[in-house]
Amino acid sequence: MIKNKFSYLESYFKLLRRKYPPRREAEFNFDIVWARFIEKSPHWIFGLFTIAFGAQALAQCHYSKFVEFPFKLENNHVVVQGAVNSHQTSIMIDSGANFSALTERGAEKFELEMIHSNIFVTGIGGETATNTAMVREIDLDKYHIKKRMDVLVIMNSDIHFDFMIGSDFLFNQDIEFSFPEKQIRFFRANNCDSTQLGYWDGDVSQTPLLQTTPLEHRQFVIVTVNGHNMTAMLDTGAGISTINLAAAAKAGITPDSPGVKPFVNLSGIGTHGATTWLAKFETFTIGDETIKNATIAITNMWGSALQDSKSNATWRMVHSQPDMILGVDFLKAHRILFSNSQRIFYFSYLGGPVFDFGN
């Protein structure tokens, strides 16, 4: 009985297969399907696709401001009211200093224990010794930084501030100096490699920040003076811009050139004053911005350091320094952003004089 039952079922299924033959599986061709989709779809649907994919691309860049605090200009220096170890003081924001530092007067004012150091630092006034001291906390306006830091204490300097925040701290993030608003802003960038970050101006200028060694925190760009390329350091700690005598000579200007006038001696780190002149250069170019007939100071920027020290280390250090310092007399005529994440310097000219020496 069982065998006959299965024989009956088998005959029945054969009959069904003859009456309703199985369909071949359809072969899926993506190109054909997509072509038919394009042919039949209304045009507005492609606008939705464009918006969706565009929004997705924009969302990939996350550029977030996480700190903002005010500053003021004192004698063409960028200064923030703050505190060191809860002692109120004026703090200079000095992008031209490789490391944050105290002056000897500041260390005594903040009652810090100073420890002897074998480190020497150099500046336009020569070479000088340092000590070190421990700082526990820093306030930049309302931005509180609680972190134990060993900082240099600069001895024998003509610096009029107790504490300088240097490039070792400033360029751990992207930083904007908005001179019209007198605001400093810190930004974090995520997936913004190809995004224009000068958000305040669709036509913002830009130029690459030069790659440096891991121990060099200061920021450098290439500028062109009288048709000659120079390396320039962007220095919020320098009141005026200066060109080294050797670089100025390559651009056709020396202290003996017609129209060059004596200027005040410049001072800073060290005990010497640097003899300085004012010279007019036919053109100065940074990025796509060109300034004609620019009056810029020229001086032997590192001559005092070589005078103070005859060591090979000092000689090598001096000969690796930039040709030019772009100081606040240039920077304050612009809104600027150091994008350390992209290695790009963004800047917009705001109007008014550039390389303005005032009085």
Short mmCIF file of C-alpha atoms in Angstrom, two decimals:
data_model
loop_
_atom_site.label_atom_id
_atom_site.label_comp_id
_atom_site.label_asym_id
_atom_site.label_seq_id
_atom_site.Cartn_x
_atom_site.Cartn_y
_atom_site.Cartn_z
CA MET A 1 0.00 0.00 0.00
CA ILE A 2 2.73 2.50 0.92
CA LYS A 3 4.64 1.88 -2.31
CA ASN A 4 1.52 2.28 -4.43
CA LYS A 5 0.67 5.50 -2.55
CA PHE A 6 4.05 7.05 -3.34
CA SER A 7 3.82 5.87 -6.96
CA TYR A 8 0.54 7.70 -7.23
CA LEU A 9 1.99 10.92 -5.84
CA GLU A 10 4.98 10.74 -8.17
CA SER A 11 2.66 10.40 -11.19
CA TYR A 12 0.62 13.35 -9.97
CA PHE A 13 3.69 15.65 -9.67
CA LYS A 14 4.89 14.65 -13.13
CA LEU A 15 1.54 15.70 -14.52
CA LEU A 16 1.80 19.07 -12.75
CA ARG A 17 5.31 19.69 -14.13
CA ARG A 18 4.08 19.04 -17.71
CA LYS A 19 1.13 21.41 -17.25
CA TYR A 20 3.03 24.12 -15.34
CA PRO A 21 6.69 23.97 -16.34
CA PRO A 22 9.09 25.72 -13.86
CA ARG A 23 10.21 29.24 -14.79
CA ARG A 24 13.89 29.94 -15.32
CA GLU A 25 15.44 32.09 -12.60
CA ALA A 26 15.76 35.69 -13.82
CA GLU A 27 19.26 36.93 -14.37
CA PHE A 28 19.79 40.24 -12.48
CA ASN A 29 21.53 42.89 -14.57
CA PHE A 30 22.22 46.05 -12.48
CA ASP A 31 23.01 48.21 -15.51
CA ILE A 32 19.65 47.41 -17.12
CA VAL A 33 17.73 48.02 -13.89
CA TRP A 34 19.54 51.36 -13.24
CA ALA A 35 18.95 52.52 -16.82
CA ARG A 36 15.22 51.77 -16.52
CA PHE A 37 15.14 53.56 -13.14
CA ILE A 38 16.68 56.69 -14.66
CA GLU A 39 14.32 56.50 -17.66
CA LYS A 40 11.16 56.24 -15.53
CA SER A 41 12.07 58.45 -12.53
CA PRO A 42 11.05 62.14 -12.32
CA HIS A 43 13.87 64.70 -12.32
CA TRP A 44 13.21 65.91 -8.77
CA ILE A 45 14.28 62.59 -7.32
CA PHE A 46 17.86 63.23 -8.44
CA GLY A 47 17.82 66.52 -6.52
CA LEU A 48 17.01 64.55 -3.40
CA PHE A 49 19.92 62.22 -4.08
CA THR A 50 22.24 65.22 -4.53
CA ILE A 51 21.10 66.85 -1.29
CA ALA A 52 21.38 63.58 0.62
CA PHE A 53 24.87 62.76 -0.58
CA GLY A 54 26.00 66.41 -0.20
CA ALA A 55 24.75 66.55 3.39
CA GLN A 56 26.53 63.30 4.11
CA ALA A 57 29.80 64.73 2.74
CA LEU A 58 29.44 67.93 4.79
CA ALA A 59 28.68 65.96 7.91
CA GLN A 60 32.00 64.18 7.61
CA CYS A 61 33.89 67.33 8.74
CA HIS A 62 33.37 68.20 12.41
CA TYR A 63 35.03 71.52 13.31
CA SER A 64 34.15 72.45 16.85
CA LYS A 65 35.12 75.45 18.96
CA PHE A 66 35.84 74.38 22.52
CA VAL A 67 37.43 77.50 24.04
CA GLU A 68 37.03 81.24 23.49
CA PHE A 69 38.52 84.09 25.53
CA PRO A 70 39.25 87.80 25.00
CA PHE A 71 42.60 89.50 24.55
CA LYS A 72 43.85 93.05 24.27
CA LEU A 73 46.80 94.71 22.56
CA GLU A 74 49.43 96.28 24.81
CA ASN A 75 52.25 97.98 22.92
CA ASN A 76 51.41 95.72 19.97
CA HIS A 77 51.58 92.54 22.08
CA VAL A 78 48.70 90.05 22.42
CA VAL A 79 47.85 89.98 26.14
CA VAL A 80 45.28 88.01 28.15
CA GLN A 81 44.24 88.77 31.71
CA GLY A 82 44.66 85.60 33.73
CA ALA A 83 46.45 83.94 36.61
CA VAL A 84 49.34 81.62 37.38
CA ASN A 85 48.85 79.44 40.46
CA SER A 86 45.93 81.75 41.40
CA HIS A 87 48.12 84.88 41.21
CA GLN A 88 46.47 87.45 38.94
CA THR A 89 48.69 88.68 36.11
CA SER A 90 48.87 89.73 32.47
CA ILE A 91 49.91 86.83 30.22
CA MET A 92 51.50 87.40 26.81
CA ILE A 93 50.39 85.04 24.02
CA ASP A 94 53.68 84.41 22.24
CA SER A 95 53.56 82.18 19.16
CA GLY A 96 57.21 83.09 18.52
CA ALA A 97 58.35 81.31 21.69
CA ASN A 98 58.99 77.62 21.21
CA PHE A 99 58.19 76.95 24.88
CA SER A 100 56.07 78.67 27.52
CA ALA A 101 58.21 80.56 30.05
CA LEU A 102 58.28 82.75 33.12
CA THR A 103 60.48 85.75 33.70
CA GLU A 104 62.61 85.80 36.83
CA ARG A 105 60.40 88.58 38.18
CA GLY A 106 57.30 86.46 37.53
CA ALA A 107 58.69 83.40 39.30
CA GLU A 108 59.43 85.52 42.37
CA LYS A 109 56.01 87.18 42.23
CA PHE A 110 54.25 83.79 42.09
CA GLU A 111 56.46 82.47 44.92
CA LEU A 112 57.81 79.59 42.82
CA GLU A 113 60.86 77.57 43.71
CA MET A 114 63.46 77.91 40.95
CA ILE A 115 65.79 75.04 40.09
CA HIS A 116 69.03 75.53 38.16
CA SER A 117 68.92 74.51 34.49
CA ASN A 118 71.65 73.94 31.92
CA ILE A 119 69.37 75.24 29.16
CA PHE A 120 70.19 78.52 27.43
CA VAL A 121 67.67 80.44 25.35
CA THR A 122 68.31 82.97 22.60
CA GLY A 123 66.47 86.00 21.33
CA ILE A 124 67.10 89.28 19.60
CA GLY A 125 68.96 90.52 22.70
CA GLY A 126 71.36 87.59 22.85
CA GLU A 127 71.70 84.36 24.81
CA THR A 128 70.74 83.98 28.46
CA ALA A 129 70.59 81.29 31.16
CA THR A 130 67.41 79.75 32.53
CA ASN A 131 66.07 78.07 35.62
CA THR A 132 62.97 75.88 35.81
CA ALA A 133 59.89 76.12 38.03
CA MET A 134 56.74 74.09 38.55
CA VAL A 135 53.40 75.64 37.56
CA ARG A 136 50.27 73.88 38.80
CA GLU A 137 47.50 75.82 37.09
CA ILE A 138 46.95 78.62 34.58
CA ASP A 139 43.92 80.79 33.90
CA LEU A 140 43.43 82.50 30.53
CA ASP A 141 40.48 84.74 31.38
CA LYS A 142 37.84 82.12 32.37
CA TYR A 143 39.62 79.20 30.69
CA HIS A 144 41.14 77.20 33.54
CA ILE A 145 44.00 74.78 32.87
CA LYS A 146 44.89 72.55 35.80
CA LYS A 147 48.06 70.79 34.81
CA ARG A 148 51.48 70.47 36.44
CA MET A 149 54.07 71.86 34.06
CA ASP A 150 57.80 72.43 34.32
CA VAL A 151 58.42 75.77 32.63
CA LEU A 152 61.59 77.71 31.90
CA VAL A 153 62.41 80.80 33.93
CA ILE A 154 64.26 83.29 31.72
CA MET A 155 66.98 85.23 33.49
CA ASN A 156 68.35 88.63 32.46
CA SER A 157 65.68 89.63 29.95
CA ASP A 158 63.97 92.84 28.94
CA ILE A 159 60.53 91.19 28.79
CA HIS A 160 57.81 93.20 30.53
CA PHE A 161 55.46 90.30 31.26
CA ASP A 162 55.54 87.73 34.06
CA PHE A 163 54.45 84.75 31.97
CA MET A 164 54.40 83.88 28.26
CA ILE A 165 52.22 81.16 26.76
CA GLY A 166 54.30 79.68 23.93
CA SER A 167 53.82 77.55 20.85
CA ASP A 168 54.17 74.30 22.80
CA PHE A 169 50.74 75.03 24.28
CA LEU A 170 49.09 77.12 21.56
CA PHE A 171 49.43 74.69 18.67
CA ASN A 172 48.12 71.55 20.32
CA GLN A 173 44.91 72.52 18.49
CA ASP A 174 43.74 74.88 15.75
CA ILE A 175 43.72 78.48 16.96
CA GLU A 176 42.05 81.62 15.62
CA PHE A 177 43.01 85.21 16.41
CA SER A 178 40.08 87.48 15.57
CA PHE A 179 41.68 90.90 15.87
CA PRO A 180 38.49 92.90 15.13
CA GLU A 181 36.66 91.10 17.97
CA LYS A 182 39.78 90.74 20.17
CA GLN A 183 38.97 87.04 20.67
CA ILE A 184 41.09 83.88 20.67
CA ARG A 185 39.34 80.62 19.80
CA PHE A 186 40.51 77.00 20.02
CA PHE A 187 39.09 74.42 17.60
CA ARG A 188 39.16 70.65 17.21
CA ALA A 189 39.02 69.21 13.68
CA ASN A 190 37.78 65.77 12.71
CA ASN A 191 37.83 64.58 9.07
CA CYS A 192 38.35 68.13 7.76
CA ASP A 193 41.40 67.54 5.58
CA SER A 194 39.77 68.89 2.40
CA THR A 195 37.44 71.47 3.97
CA GLN A 196 38.09 75.21 3.82
CA LEU A 197 38.21 76.14 7.51
CA GLY A 198 38.30 79.93 7.22
CA TYR A 199 34.60 79.97 8.07
CA TRP A 200 34.22 83.75 8.33
CA ASP A 201 35.03 84.46 4.66
CA GLY A 202 34.25 82.42 1.54
CA ASP A 203 37.20 84.11 -0.19
CA VAL A 204 39.70 83.69 2.65
CA SER A 205 43.40 83.61 1.71
CA GLN A 206 45.59 80.69 2.67
CA THR A 207 49.17 79.48 2.51
CA PRO A 208 50.82 76.26 3.73
CA LEU A 209 52.42 76.04 7.15
CA LEU A 210 55.87 74.53 6.72
CA GLN A 211 56.60 71.11 8.15
CA THR A 212 59.01 71.20 11.08
CA THR A 213 60.72 68.82 13.49
CA PRO A 214 58.82 67.35 16.50
CA LEU A 215 60.67 69.70 18.87
CA GLU A 216 59.84 72.81 16.82
CA HIS A 217 56.39 74.15 17.73
CA ARG A 218 56.57 77.58 16.08
CA GLN A 219 54.79 78.19 12.77
CA PHE A 220 56.54 79.20 9.52
CA VAL A 221 55.38 80.19 6.04
CA ILE A 222 57.04 81.19 2.77
CA VAL A 223 56.76 84.86 1.80
CA THR A 224 58.19 86.70 -1.18
CA VAL A 225 59.99 90.02 -0.71
CA ASN A 226 61.11 91.95 -3.79
CA GLY A 227 60.78 88.70 -5.74
CA HIS A 228 62.92 86.64 -3.33
CA ASN A 229 61.44 83.82 -1.25
CA MET A 230 61.99 83.98 2.50
CA THR A 231 60.99 81.84 5.48
CA ALA A 232 58.85 83.88 7.87
CA MET A 233 57.79 83.05 11.43
CA LEU A 234 54.29 84.13 12.53
CA ASP A 235 54.94 85.78 15.89
CA THR A 236 52.22 87.21 18.16
CA GLY A 237 54.97 88.04 20.66
CA ALA A 238 56.74 90.49 18.32
CA GLY A 239 55.38 94.00 18.20
CA ILE A 240 56.89 94.74 14.80
CA SER A 241 57.97 92.68 11.81
CA THR A 242 61.67 92.39 11.03
CA ILE A 243 63.83 91.00 8.23
CA ASN A 244 67.30 89.67 8.97
CA LEU A 245 70.10 91.72 7.37
CA ALA A 246 71.38 88.80 5.28
CA ALA A 247 67.91 88.11 3.83
CA ALA A 248 67.27 91.82 3.22
CA ALA A 249 70.55 92.04 1.27
CA LYS A 250 69.37 89.24 -1.02
CA ALA A 251 66.26 91.34 -1.67
CA GLY A 252 68.49 94.29 -2.59
CA ILE A 253 68.26 96.28 0.67
CA THR A 254 71.08 97.10 3.11
CA PRO A 255 71.47 99.76 5.84
CA ASP A 256 73.34 101.86 3.25
CA SER A 257 70.58 101.71 0.62
CA PRO A 258 68.87 105.01 -0.34
CA GLY A 259 65.92 105.86 1.87
CA VAL A 260 66.87 103.48 4.71
CA LYS A 261 66.55 105.24 8.10
CA PRO A 262 67.80 104.39 11.61
CA PHE A 263 65.16 103.06 14.00
CA VAL A 264 65.08 102.31 17.73
CA ASN A 265 67.18 99.41 19.05
CA LEU A 266 65.08 96.27 19.57
CA SER A 267 65.29 94.22 22.76
CA GLY A 268 63.81 91.08 24.26
CA ILE A 269 65.47 87.94 25.58
CA GLY A 270 69.07 88.76 26.47
CA THR A 271 70.79 91.92 27.59
CA HIS A 272 71.71 93.57 24.26
CA GLY A 273 69.84 95.94 22.00
CA ALA A 274 69.77 95.17 18.28
CA THR A 275 70.58 98.07 15.96
CA THR A 276 67.65 98.47 13.58
CA TRP A 277 66.73 100.40 10.44
CA LEU A 278 63.50 101.04 8.56
CA ALA A 279 63.53 100.14 4.86
CA LYS A 280 60.99 100.30 2.08
CA PHE A 281 60.50 97.14 0.02
CA GLU A 282 58.80 97.31 -3.37
CA THR A 283 56.67 94.20 -2.82
CA PHE A 284 55.81 91.83 0.00
CA THR A 285 53.65 88.80 -0.84
CA ILE A 286 52.07 86.13 1.34
CA GLY A 287 49.65 83.72 -0.31
CA ASP A 288 47.59 85.80 -2.75
CA GLU A 289 48.04 89.06 -0.83
CA THR A 290 50.63 91.56 -2.08
CA ILE A 291 51.61 94.78 -0.29
CA LYS A 292 53.48 97.40 -2.29
CA ASN A 293 56.04 99.81 -0.86
CA ALA A 294 56.00 98.07 2.52
CA THR A 295 58.09 99.68 5.26
CA ILE A 296 59.69 96.90 7.30
CA ALA A 297 62.42 96.92 9.96
CA ILE A 298 65.77 95.25 9.16
CA THR A 299 68.23 94.11 11.81
CA ASN A 300 70.85 91.49 12.60
CA MET A 301 68.32 89.29 14.40
CA TRP A 302 70.78 86.74 15.75
CA GLY A 303 74.03 88.72 15.95
CA SER A 304 73.77 89.22 19.72
CA ALA A 305 73.34 85.48 20.28
CA LEU A 306 76.52 84.77 18.33
CA GLN A 307 78.26 87.48 20.30
CA ASP A 308 77.27 85.88 23.61
CA SER A 309 78.09 82.29 22.64
CA LYS A 310 80.76 80.81 20.41
CA SER A 311 79.45 77.24 20.67
CA ASN A 312 78.74 75.15 17.59
CA ALA A 313 75.23 74.44 18.93
CA THR A 314 74.39 78.15 18.96
CA TRP A 315 75.85 78.59 15.47
CA ARG A 316 73.70 75.72 14.13
CA MET A 317 70.62 77.08 15.90
CA VAL A 318 71.10 80.59 14.51
CA HIS A 319 71.56 79.36 10.95
CA SER A 320 68.30 77.38 11.14
CA GLN A 321 66.24 80.43 12.15
CA PRO A 322 63.78 82.19 9.80
CA ASP A 323 64.68 85.07 7.52
CA MET A 324 61.77 87.17 8.71
CA ILE A 325 59.49 87.63 11.69
CA LEU A 326 55.88 88.59 10.90
CA GLY A 327 54.80 90.49 13.98
CA VAL A 328 51.61 92.01 15.28
CA ASP A 329 51.98 95.10 13.06
CA PHE A 330 51.15 92.74 10.18
CA LEU A 331 48.88 90.26 11.94
CA LYS A 332 46.49 92.80 13.51
CA ALA A 333 45.36 93.96 10.06
CA HIS A 334 43.99 90.45 9.48
CA ARG A 335 41.73 87.79 10.87
CA ILE A 336 43.87 84.65 11.11
CA LEU A 337 43.52 80.94 11.77
CA PHE A 338 46.38 78.52 12.33
CA SER A 339 45.04 75.16 11.17
CA ASN A 340 47.56 72.81 12.70
CA SER A 341 45.30 69.91 11.67
CA GLN A 342 45.62 70.81 7.96
CA ARG A 343 49.00 72.61 8.15
CA ILE A 344 47.40 75.72 6.55
CA PHE A 345 47.48 79.37 7.62
CA TYR A 346 44.16 81.11 6.82
CA PHE A 347 44.02 84.91 6.78
CA SER A 348 41.74 87.74 5.63
CA TYR A 349 42.82 91.35 5.24
CA LEU A 350 40.55 93.61 7.29
CA GLY A 351 41.62 96.98 5.91
CA GLY A 352 43.85 99.72 7.23
CA PRO A 353 47.64 99.96 7.31
CA VAL A 354 49.88 96.88 7.32
CA PHE A 355 53.37 97.02 8.87
CA ASP A 356 52.10 99.98 10.89
CA PHE A 357 54.78 101.12 13.34
CA GLY A 358 52.53 103.69 14.97
CA ASN A 359 54.60 105.93 17.22
#
